[in-house]
Structure formats: structure tokens, C-alpha cells
XYZ file of C-alpha atoms in Angstrom:
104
model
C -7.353 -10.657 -16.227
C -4.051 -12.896 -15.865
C -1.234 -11.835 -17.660
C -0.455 -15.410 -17.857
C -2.031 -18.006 -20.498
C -1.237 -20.917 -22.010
C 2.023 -20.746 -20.815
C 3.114 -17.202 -21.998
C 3.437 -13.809 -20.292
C 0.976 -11.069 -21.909
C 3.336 -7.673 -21.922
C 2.758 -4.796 -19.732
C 0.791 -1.943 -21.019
C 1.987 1.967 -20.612
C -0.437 2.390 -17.579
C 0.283 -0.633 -16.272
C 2.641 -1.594 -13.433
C 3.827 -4.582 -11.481
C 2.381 -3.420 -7.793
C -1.040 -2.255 -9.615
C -1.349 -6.076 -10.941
C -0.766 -7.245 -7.765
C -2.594 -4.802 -5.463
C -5.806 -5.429 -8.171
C -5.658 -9.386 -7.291
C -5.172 -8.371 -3.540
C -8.385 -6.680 -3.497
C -11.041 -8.178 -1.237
C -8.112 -10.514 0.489
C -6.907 -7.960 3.393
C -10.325 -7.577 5.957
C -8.520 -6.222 8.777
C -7.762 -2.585 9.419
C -4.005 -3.213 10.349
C -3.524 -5.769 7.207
C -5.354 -2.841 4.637
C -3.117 -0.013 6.369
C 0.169 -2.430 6.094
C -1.079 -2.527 2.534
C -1.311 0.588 1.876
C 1.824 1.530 3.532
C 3.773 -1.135 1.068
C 2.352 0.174 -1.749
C 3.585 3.792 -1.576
C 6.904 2.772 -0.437
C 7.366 0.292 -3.674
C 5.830 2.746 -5.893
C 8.499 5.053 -4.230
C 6.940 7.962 -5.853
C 6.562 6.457 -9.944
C 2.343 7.493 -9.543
C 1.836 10.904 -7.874
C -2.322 9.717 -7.887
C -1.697 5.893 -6.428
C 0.206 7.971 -3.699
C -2.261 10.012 -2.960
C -5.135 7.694 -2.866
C -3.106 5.082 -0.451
C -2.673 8.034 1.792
C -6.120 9.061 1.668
C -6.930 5.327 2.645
C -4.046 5.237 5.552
C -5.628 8.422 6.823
C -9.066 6.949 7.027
C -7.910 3.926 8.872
C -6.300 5.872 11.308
C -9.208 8.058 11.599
C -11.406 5.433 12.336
C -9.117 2.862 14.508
C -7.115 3.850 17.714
C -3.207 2.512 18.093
C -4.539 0.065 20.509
C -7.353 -1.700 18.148
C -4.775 -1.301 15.019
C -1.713 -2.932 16.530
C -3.349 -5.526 18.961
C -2.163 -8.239 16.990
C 1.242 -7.415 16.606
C 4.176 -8.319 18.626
C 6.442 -5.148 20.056
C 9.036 -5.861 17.073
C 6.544 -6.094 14.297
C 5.039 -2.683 15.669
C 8.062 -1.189 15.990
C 8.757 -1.902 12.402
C 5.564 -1.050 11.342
C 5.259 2.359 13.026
C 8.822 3.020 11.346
C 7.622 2.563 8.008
C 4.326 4.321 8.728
C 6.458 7.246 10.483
C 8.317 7.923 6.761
C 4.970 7.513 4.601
C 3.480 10.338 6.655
C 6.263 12.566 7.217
C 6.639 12.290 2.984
C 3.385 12.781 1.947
C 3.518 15.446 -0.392
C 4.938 14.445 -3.691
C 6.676 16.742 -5.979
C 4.144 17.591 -8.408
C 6.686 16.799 -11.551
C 6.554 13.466 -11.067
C 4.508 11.088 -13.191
């Protein structure tokens, strides 16, 4: 559902946040491994933490691609500098994967 009709904003619920709206109408957009993984990688570092259970389930899902893809099938596409960048971003998400259990 749109939060947007007839030219007002519906408010936000309690459970609701701004990167779960969007990630919801993302769904079905992102086909490739690499684009789902750079997804998923976004996501927990917006959410920086807010949603100890959307962190966990983006890591379970960057865990699975990287399970099932090598480096070299992931990052064909990308050019040395958008890898680089990538795998620097990817580097923090999976050195901080435990969240303190307090938040949320």
C-alpha cells in the first residue's frame, strides 16, 4: 500500500520504518546475486542497528549469497573501484554481525 493518496502522506505506524517501505516496494526488482547482496548490505548499514531481527535476516540472506556465488561470479560486473567499495562495506557488515541484544 502507498503511503501516498490523493495528495497526502498517510503517517508512519510504530512498526513501521522508512527503509522497510522502501525495501517492501524493492522486492522482486533486484534479480542478480550482486544487486540482492548490495541490497542487503545497504539495508543493515541504514538500519544501523534500530531492528536487531531485519539485521539478522539481511545477514542470513548475505550469507546465502555468498554461499552459493564465488567472488568471481558476484563481482564480474563491477569495475575495480566499485568492488573495492563494495568489499569495504561488506568487510564492516560481517565483521559487526552480532548485535547487542538490548537493542530494539
Amino acid at each position: 500500500m502507498s503511503k501516498f493518496h490523493n495528495g497526502k502522506v498517510d503517517s508512519w505506524g510504530n512498526n513501521e520504518s522508512e527503509w522497510g517501505y522502501a525495501s517492501y516496494h524493492f522486492e522482486g526488482c533486484f534479480s542478480l546475486p550482486i544487486e540482492q547482496l548490495m541490497l542487503n548490505v545497504i539495508e543493515i548499514i541504514t538500519e544501523a542497528g534500530r531492528s536487531v531481527t531485519t539485521h539478522e535476516i539481511c545477514l542470513q540472506e548475505i550469507n546465502d549469497i555468498l554461499s552459493k556465488y564465488t567472488p568471481d561470479e558476484l563481482f564480474a560486473d563491477l569495475d575495480d573501484e566499485e568492488k573495492e567499495d563494495f568489499l569495504y562495506n561488506l568487510e564492516i557488515v560481517l565483521n559487526n554481525q552480532v548485535l547487542s541484544k538490548n537493542i530494539e
